[in-house]
Coordinates of C-alpha atoms in Angstrom, one line a residue:
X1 CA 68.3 146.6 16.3
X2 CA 64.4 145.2 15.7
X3 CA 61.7 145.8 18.3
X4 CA 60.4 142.4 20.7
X5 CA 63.8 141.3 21.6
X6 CA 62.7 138.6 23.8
X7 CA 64.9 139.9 27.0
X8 CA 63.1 143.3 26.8
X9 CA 59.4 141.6 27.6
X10 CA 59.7 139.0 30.1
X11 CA 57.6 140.8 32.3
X12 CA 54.6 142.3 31.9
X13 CA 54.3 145.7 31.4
X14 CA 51.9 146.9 33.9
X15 CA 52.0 144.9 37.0
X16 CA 48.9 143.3 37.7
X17 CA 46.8 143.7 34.8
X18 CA 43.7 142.4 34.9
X19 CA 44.2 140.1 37.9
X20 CA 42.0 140.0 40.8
X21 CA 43.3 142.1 44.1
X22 CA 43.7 139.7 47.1
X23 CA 46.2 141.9 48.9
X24 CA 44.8 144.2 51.5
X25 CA 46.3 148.1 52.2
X26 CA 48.8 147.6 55.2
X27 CA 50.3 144.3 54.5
X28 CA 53.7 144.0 54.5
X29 CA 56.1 141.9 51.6
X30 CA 59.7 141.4 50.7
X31 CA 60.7 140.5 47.8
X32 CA 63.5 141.2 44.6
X33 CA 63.2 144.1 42.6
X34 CA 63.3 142.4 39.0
X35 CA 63.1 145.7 37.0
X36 CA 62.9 149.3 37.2
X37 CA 60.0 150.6 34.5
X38 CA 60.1 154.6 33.8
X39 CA 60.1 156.5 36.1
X40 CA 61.3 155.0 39.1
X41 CA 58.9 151.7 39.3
X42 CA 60.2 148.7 40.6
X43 CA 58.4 145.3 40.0
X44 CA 58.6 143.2 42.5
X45 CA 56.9 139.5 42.7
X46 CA 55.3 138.1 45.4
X47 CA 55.0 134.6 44.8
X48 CA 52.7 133.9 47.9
X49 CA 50.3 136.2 46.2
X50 CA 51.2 135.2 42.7
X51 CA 51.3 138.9 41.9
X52 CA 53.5 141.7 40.8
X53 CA 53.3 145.0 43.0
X54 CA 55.1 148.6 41.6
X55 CA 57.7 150.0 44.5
X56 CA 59.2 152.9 43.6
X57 CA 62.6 153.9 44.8
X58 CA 64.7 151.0 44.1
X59 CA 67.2 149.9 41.9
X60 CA 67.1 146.3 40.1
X61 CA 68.3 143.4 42.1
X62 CA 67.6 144.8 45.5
X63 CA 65.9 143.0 48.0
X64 CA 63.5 145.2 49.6
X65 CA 60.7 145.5 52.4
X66 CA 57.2 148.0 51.3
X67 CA 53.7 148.1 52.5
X68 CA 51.2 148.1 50.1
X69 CA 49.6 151.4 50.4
X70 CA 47.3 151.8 47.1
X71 CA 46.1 150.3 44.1
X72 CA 45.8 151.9 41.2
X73 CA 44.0 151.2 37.6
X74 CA 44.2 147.1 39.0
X75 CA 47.9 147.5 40.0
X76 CA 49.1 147.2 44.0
X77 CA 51.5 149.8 44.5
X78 CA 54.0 149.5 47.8
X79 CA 55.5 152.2 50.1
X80 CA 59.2 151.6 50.1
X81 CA 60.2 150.6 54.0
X82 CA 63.3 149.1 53.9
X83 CA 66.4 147.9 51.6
X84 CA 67.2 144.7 53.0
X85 CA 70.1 143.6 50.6
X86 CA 71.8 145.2 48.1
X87 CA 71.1 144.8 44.6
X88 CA 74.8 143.2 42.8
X89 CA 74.7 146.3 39.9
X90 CA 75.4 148.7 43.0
X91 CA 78.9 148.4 42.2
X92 CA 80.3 151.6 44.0
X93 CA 80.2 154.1 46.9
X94 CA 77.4 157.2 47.0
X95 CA 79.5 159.9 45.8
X96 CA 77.8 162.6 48.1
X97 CA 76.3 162.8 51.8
X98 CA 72.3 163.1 51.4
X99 CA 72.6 159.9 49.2
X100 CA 70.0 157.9 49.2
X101 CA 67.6 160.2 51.6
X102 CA 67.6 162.9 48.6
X103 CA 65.1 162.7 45.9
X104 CA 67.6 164.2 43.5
X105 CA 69.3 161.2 42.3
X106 CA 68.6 157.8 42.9
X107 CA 71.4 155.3 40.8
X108 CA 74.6 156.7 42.1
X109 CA 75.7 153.4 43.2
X110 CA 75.1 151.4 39.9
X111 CA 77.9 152.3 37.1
X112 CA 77.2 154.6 34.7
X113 CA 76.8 151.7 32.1
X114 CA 74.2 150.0 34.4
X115 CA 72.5 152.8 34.4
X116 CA 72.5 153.4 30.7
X117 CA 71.1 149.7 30.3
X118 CA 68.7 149.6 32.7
X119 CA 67.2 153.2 30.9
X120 CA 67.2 151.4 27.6
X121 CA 65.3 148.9 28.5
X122 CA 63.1 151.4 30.0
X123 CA 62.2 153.3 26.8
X124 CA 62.0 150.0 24.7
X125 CA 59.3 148.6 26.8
X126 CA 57.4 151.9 26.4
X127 CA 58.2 152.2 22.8
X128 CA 57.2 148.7 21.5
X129 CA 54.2 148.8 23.3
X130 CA 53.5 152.3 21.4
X131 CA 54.7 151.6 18.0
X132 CA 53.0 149.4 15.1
X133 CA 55.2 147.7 13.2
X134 CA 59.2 147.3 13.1
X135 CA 60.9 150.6 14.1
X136 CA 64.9 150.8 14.5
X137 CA 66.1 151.5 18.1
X138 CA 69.4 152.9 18.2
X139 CA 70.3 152.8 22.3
X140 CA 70.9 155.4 24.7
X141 CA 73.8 157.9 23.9
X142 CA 75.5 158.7 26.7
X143 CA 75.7 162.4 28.8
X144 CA 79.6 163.7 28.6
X145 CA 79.8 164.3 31.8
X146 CA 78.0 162.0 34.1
X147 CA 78.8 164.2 37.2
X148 CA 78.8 168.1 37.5
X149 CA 76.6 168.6 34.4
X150 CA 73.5 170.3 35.4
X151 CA 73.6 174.6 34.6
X152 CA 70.5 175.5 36.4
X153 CA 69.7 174.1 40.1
X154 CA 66.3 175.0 42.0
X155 CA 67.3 174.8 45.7
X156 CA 64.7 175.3 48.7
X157 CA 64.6 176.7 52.1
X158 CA 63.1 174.5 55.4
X159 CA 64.2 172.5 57.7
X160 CA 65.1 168.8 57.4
X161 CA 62.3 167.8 60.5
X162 CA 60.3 169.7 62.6
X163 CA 61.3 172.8 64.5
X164 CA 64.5 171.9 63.2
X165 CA 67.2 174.3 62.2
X166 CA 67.0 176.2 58.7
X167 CA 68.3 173.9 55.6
X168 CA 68.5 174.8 51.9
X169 CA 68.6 172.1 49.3
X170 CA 66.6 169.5 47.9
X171 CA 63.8 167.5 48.8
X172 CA 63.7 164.6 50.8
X173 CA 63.1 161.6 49.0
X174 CA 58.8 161.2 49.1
X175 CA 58.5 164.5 50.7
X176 CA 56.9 167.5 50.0
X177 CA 58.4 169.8 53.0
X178 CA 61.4 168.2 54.4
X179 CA 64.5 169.6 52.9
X180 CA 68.0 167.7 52.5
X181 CA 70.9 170.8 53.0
X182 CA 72.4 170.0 49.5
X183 CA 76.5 170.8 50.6
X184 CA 77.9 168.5 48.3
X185 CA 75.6 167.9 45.4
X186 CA 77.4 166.1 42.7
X187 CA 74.9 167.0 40.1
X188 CA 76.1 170.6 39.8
X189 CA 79.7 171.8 39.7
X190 CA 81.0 172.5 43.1
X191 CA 80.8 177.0 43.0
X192 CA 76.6 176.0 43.1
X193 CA 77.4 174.1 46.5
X194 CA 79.6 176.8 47.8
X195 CA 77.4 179.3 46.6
X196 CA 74.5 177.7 48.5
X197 CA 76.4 177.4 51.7
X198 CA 77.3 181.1 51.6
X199 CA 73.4 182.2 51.3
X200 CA 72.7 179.3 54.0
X201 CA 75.2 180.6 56.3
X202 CA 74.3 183.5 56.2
X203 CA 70.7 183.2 56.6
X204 CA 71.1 181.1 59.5
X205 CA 73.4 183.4 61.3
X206 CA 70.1 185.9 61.4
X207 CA 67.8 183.5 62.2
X208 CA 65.6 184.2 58.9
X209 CA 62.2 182.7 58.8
X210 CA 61.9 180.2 55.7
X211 CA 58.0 180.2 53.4
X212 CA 55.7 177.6 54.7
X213 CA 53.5 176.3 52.2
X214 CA 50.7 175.1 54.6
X215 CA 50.5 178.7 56.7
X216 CA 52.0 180.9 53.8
X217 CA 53.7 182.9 56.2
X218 CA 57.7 183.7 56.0
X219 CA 60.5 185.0 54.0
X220 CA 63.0 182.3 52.2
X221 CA 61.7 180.5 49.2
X222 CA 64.3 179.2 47.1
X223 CA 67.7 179.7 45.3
X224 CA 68.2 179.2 41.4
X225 CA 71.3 179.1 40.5
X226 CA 72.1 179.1 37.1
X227 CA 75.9 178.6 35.7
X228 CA 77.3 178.2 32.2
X229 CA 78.7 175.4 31.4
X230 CA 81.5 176.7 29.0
X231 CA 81.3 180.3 30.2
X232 CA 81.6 179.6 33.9
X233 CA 79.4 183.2 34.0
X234 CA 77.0 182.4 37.0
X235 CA 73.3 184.1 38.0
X236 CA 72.5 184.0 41.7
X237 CA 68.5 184.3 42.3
X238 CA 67.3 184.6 45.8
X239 CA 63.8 184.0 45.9
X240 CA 61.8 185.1 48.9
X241 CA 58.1 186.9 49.6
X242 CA 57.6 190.4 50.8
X243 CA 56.5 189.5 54.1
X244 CA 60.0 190.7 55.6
X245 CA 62.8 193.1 54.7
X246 CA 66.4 192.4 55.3
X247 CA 69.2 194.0 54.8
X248 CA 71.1 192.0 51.8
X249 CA 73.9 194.0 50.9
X250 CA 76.0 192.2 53.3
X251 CA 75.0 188.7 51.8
X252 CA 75.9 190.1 48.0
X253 CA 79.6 191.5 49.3
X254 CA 79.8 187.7 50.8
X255 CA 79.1 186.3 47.6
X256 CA 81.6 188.7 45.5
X257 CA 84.0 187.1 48.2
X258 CA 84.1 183.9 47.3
X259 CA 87.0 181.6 45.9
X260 CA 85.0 180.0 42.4
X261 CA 86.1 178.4 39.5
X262 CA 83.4 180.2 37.4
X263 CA 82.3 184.2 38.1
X264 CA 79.3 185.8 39.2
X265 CA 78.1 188.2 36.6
X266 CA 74.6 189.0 38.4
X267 CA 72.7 188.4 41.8
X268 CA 69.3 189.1 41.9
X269 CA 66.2 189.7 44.6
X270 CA 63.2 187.7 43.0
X271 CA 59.8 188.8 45.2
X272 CA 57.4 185.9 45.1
X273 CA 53.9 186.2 46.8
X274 CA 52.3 183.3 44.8
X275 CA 50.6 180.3 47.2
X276 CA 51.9 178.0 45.2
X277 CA 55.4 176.5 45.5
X278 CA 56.7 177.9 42.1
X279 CA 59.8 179.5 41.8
X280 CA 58.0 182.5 39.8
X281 CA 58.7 186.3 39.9
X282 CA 56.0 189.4 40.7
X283 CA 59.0 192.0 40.9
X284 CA 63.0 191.6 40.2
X285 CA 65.8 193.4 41.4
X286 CA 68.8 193.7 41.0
X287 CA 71.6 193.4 43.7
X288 CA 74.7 193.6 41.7
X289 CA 75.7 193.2 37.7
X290 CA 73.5 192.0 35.5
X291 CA 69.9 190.0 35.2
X292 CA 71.9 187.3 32.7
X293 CA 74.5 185.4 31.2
X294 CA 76.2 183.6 28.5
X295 CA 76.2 179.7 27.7
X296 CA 77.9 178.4 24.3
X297 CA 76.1 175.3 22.2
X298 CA 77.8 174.0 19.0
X299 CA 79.3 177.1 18.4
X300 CA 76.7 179.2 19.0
X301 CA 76.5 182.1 21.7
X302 CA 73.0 182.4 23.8
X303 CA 71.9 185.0 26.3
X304 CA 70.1 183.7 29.0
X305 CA 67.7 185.1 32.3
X306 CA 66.7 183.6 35.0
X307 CA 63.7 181.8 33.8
X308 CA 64.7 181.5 29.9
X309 CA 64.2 177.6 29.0
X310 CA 67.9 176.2 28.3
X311 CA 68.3 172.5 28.3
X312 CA 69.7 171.9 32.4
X313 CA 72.7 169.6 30.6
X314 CA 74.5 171.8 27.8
X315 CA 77.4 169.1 26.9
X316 CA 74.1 166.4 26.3
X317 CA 72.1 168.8 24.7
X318 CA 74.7 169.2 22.2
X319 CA 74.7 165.5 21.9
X320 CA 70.5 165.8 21.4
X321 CA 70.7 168.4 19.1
X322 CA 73.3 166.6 16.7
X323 CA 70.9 163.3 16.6
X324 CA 67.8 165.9 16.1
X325 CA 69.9 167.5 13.2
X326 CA 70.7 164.2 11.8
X327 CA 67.2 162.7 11.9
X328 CA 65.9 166.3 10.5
X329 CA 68.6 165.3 7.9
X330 CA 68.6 167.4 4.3
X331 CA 66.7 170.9 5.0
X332 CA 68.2 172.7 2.2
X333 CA 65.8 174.9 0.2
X334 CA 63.6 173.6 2.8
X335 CA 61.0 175.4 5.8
X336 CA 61.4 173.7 9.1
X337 CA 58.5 174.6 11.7
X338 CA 60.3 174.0 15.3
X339 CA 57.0 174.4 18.1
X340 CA 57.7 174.3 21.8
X341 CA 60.3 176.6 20.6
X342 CA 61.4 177.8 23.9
X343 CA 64.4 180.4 23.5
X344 CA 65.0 179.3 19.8
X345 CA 67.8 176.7 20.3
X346 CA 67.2 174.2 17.6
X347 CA 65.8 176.6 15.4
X348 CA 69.4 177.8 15.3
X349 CA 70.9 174.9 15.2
X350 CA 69.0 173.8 12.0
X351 CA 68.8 177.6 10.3
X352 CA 72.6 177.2 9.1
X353 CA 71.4 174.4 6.6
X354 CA 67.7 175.1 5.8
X355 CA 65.3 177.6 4.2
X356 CA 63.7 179.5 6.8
X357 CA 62.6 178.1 10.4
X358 CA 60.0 179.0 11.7
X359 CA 59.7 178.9 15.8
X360 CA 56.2 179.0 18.1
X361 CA 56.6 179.4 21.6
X362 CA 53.5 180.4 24.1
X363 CA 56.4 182.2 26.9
X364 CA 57.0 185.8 25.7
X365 CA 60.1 185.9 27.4
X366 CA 61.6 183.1 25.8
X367 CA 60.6 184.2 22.2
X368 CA 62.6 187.5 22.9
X369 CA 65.3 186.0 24.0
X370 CA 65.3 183.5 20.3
X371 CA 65.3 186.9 18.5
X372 CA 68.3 188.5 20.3
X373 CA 70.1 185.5 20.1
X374 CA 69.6 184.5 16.7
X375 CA 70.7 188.6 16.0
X376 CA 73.7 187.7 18.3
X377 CA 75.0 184.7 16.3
X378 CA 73.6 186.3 12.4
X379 CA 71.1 184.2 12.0
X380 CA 68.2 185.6 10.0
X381 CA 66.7 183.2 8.1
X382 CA 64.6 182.2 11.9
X383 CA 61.2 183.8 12.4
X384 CA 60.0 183.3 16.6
X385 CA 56.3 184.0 16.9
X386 CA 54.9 184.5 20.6
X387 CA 51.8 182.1 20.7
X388 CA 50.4 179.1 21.8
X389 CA 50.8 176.3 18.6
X390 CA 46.9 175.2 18.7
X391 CA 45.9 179.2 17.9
X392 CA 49.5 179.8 15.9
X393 CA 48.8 177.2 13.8
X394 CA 46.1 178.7 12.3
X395 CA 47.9 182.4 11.5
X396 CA 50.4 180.4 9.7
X397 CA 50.8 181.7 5.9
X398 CA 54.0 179.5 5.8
X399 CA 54.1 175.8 4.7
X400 CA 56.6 173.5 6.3
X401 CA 58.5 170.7 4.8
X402 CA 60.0 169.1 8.5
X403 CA 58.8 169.8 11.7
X404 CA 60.4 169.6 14.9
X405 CA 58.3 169.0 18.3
X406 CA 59.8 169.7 21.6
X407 CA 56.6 170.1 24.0
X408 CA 56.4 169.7 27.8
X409 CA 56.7 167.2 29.6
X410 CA 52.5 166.3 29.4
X411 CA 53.5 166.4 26.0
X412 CA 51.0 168.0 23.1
X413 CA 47.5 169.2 24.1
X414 CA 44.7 167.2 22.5
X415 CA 43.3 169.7 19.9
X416 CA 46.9 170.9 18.5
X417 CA 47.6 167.2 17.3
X418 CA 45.2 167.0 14.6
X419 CA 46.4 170.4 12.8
X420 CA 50.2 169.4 13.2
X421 CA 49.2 166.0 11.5
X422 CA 46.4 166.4 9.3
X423 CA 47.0 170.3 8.3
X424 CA 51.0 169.8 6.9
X425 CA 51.1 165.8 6.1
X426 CA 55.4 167.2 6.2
X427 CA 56.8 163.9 5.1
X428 CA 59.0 164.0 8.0
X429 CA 58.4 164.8 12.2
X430 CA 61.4 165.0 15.0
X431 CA 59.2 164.7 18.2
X432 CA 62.0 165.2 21.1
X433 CA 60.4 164.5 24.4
X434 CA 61.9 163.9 28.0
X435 CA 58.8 161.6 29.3
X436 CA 58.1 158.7 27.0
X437 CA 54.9 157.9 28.5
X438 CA 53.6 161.4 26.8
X439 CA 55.4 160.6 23.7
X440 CA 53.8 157.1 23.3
X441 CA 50.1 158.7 24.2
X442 CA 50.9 160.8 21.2
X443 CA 52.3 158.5 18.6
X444 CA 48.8 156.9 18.5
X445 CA 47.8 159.7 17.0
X446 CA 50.4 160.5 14.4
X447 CA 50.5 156.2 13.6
X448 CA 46.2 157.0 13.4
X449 CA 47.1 160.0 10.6
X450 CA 49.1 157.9 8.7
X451 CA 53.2 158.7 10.1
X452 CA 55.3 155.4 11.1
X453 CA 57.9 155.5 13.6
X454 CA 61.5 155.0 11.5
X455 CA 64.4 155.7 14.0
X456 CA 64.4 156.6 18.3
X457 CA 66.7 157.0 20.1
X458 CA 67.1 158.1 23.4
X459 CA 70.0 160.8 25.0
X460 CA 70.4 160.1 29.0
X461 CA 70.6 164.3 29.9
X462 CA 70.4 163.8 33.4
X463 CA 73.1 160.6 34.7
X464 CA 71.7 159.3 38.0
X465 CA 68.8 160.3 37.9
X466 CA 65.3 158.6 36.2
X467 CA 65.1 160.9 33.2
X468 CA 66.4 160.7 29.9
X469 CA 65.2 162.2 26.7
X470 CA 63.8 160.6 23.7
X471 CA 64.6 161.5 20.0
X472 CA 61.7 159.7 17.6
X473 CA 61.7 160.1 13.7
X474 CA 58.4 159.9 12.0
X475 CA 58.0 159.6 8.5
X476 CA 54.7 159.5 6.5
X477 CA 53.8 156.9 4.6
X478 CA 52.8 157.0 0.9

């Protein structure tokens, strides 16, 4: 498929571009949410005004009531008051009880192929905008599991309204301190949610103070729970500060107790003083078993703690890491630099059928866990360095013939960009990025240094939710 299909660009892609603001902050509009832009913009038109204005929260079709509360770079943006008729893609029931008050998921009424479609169009808008000349888009590939797929869930304590009685889940939708008690999230398998109501139980049984941002006084934080997805080996992390003690022995018998699917191989005390609402640790301990567990990836066996990097979807990261493998394509003989290498992943997913690879990674922690892991599965043609890439970069005796980027979600910083592009000229690049918007910021820079986009192609990790990942081939041109 060719770039500028007409039924992509109908619209314009930021709202009101270069139109003058008549609207006024406070005035209220209904009107039909035409599309959905990434992540989570609806544009609506208000024919009165003659102007688009960006609602977030919406899905397309859906008649809707917002007050325009800013404007921003030219564009009116609106405050989401009411749904006043459902949009016709909502073709079926909310499939859990916080639905649509929790900012977890926000399409679990559309079908999973609605979805899909409305994401594609999505990343083509971004992408064609982005990219000179043709480029080949090959569509979104579908998650295997569309519910239940999620390995690693960051839960918080609070209460759901004021003076209200203790909750532990996810945030309400547009809200930084009101918490959603998350009993039957659909996004993780169903031991997370009756893991989380054990430790909310319990807590609320003993009247336990929960961390409040504003004051930073209390004990409960937050709850990670990471499981494997083809191991069923789970890690339970309670997070809290040291401004109380309490007895938790009682809470870890409670948890050995219960009837899962999976098995809890560690549960952990995480001590976090930090003002900030990270889920970070000053001092671990450990309750009972171990401080890890075991996930499986195309046939390969990884050991993971409780803040190792591991893709949160481990049936579509195996889907991502086939496309990255294929657009890497023929490595033999060849030395593939993978940056951003978090705990070494792709580097052994590609090391079977290249040279060397050669993996940069700035978290310590993470680069450990690549060596053990790569020593677990025999791998040792991989080389992890602990670094961040601008400074790596320039330590580097090694040339690379392919390299692979996976960076953060802001994407790569500024000054790395021109040694990954001008230092190497690798004929080809894999940039895999979950937020397109960084993605297209830093194609103008490769496109500038002489690469053209050849293939995308996007992998939707996270069903129901307004992520998806985005796999782009870049080749240079002679």
């Amino acid at each position: 498929m060719k770039r500028r299909d007409a039924d992509y660009c109908t619209l314009p892609l930021f709202a009101n571009a270069n139109m003058e603001i008549c609207m006024k902050k406070g005035q209220i509009f209904e009107g039909i949410i035409e599309r959905v832009d990434f992540a989570n913009k609806g544009i609506v038109y208000i024919p009165e005004e003659e102007k688009y204005v960006t609602v977030k929260n919406g899905i397309p079709g859906q008649k809707v009531r917002f007050m325009i509360n800013k404007f921003k770079r030219g564009n009116a943006e609106g405050r989401l008051i009411e749904i006043v008729e459902k949009s016709p893609l909502e073709t079926r029931k909310a499939v859990c009880s916080i639905f649509p008050g929790c900012g977890g998921c926000m399409y679990q009424t559309m079908s999973y192929e609605e979805q899909m479609k409305m994401k594609e169009g999505q990343i083509r808008r971004i992408m064609d905008k982005a990219v000179n000349g043709d480029y080949v888009f090959e569509g979104v590939k579908a998650s295997p599991k569309e519910f239940g797929y999620r390995n690693k869930m960051e839960f918080s304590f609070g209460n759901e309204y004021k003076d209200g009685p203790l909750s532990l889940g996810l945030h309400k939708k547009g809200s930084t301190y009101d918490i959603l008690t998350a009993s039957d999230c659909r996004l993780v398998h169903e031991d997370m949610n009756r893991i989380l109501m054990c430790v909310l139980e319990y807590f609320r049984e003993r009247n336990v103070s929960f961390y409040r941002k504003m004051q930073h006084i209390g004990y409960l934080r937050h709850l990670l729970l990471r499981r494997g997805d083809t191991t069923g080996e789970i890690l339970v992390n309670l997070v809290t500060t040291t401004q109380e003690e309490h007895d938790l022995q009682p809470l870890t018998e409670a948890l050995l107790k219960l009837d899962l699917d999976g098995k809890i191989v560690g549960i952990l005390h995480i001590l976090n003083d930090s003002l900030s609402d990270v889920v970070r640790s000053d001092e671990t301990h450990i309750l009972w078993g171990q401080d890890y567990f075991y996930e499986k990836l195309l046939g390969l066996e990884f050991k993971i703690t409780p803040f190792s990097f591991f893709q949160p979807n481990t049936r579509g990261a195996e889907v991502l890491y086939e496309t990255v493998r294929n657009y890497v394509g023929d490595i033999r003989d060849m030395t593939v630099f993978d940056l951003f290498s978090g705990t070494g992943t792709i580097s052994q997913v590609l090391a079977p059928v290249a040279k060397q690879v050669v993996g940069v990674e700035i978290v310590e922690e993470a680069v450990e866990a690549a060596k053990e892991n790569a020593a677990r599965n025999g791998i040792s043609n991989c080389k992890f360095i602990a670094g961040d890439v601008f400074q790596v970069l320039d330590e580097l005796e090694e040339k690379p013939d392919v390299i692979v980027l996976d960076p953060p979600r802001d994407g790569i910083h500024p000054k790395a960009l021109p040694k990954i592009i001008d230092r190497y000229r690798c004929e080809k690049v894999v940039y895999i990025s979950c937020k397109p918007t960084s993605l297209a910021r830093d194609l103008q820079a490769f496109q500038a240094g002489g690469y053209e986009v050849e293939r995308v192609c996007c992998i939707d990790q996270f069903p129901n939710t307004v992520h998806i990942e985005t796999v782009c081939l870049l080749r240079l041109k002679h």
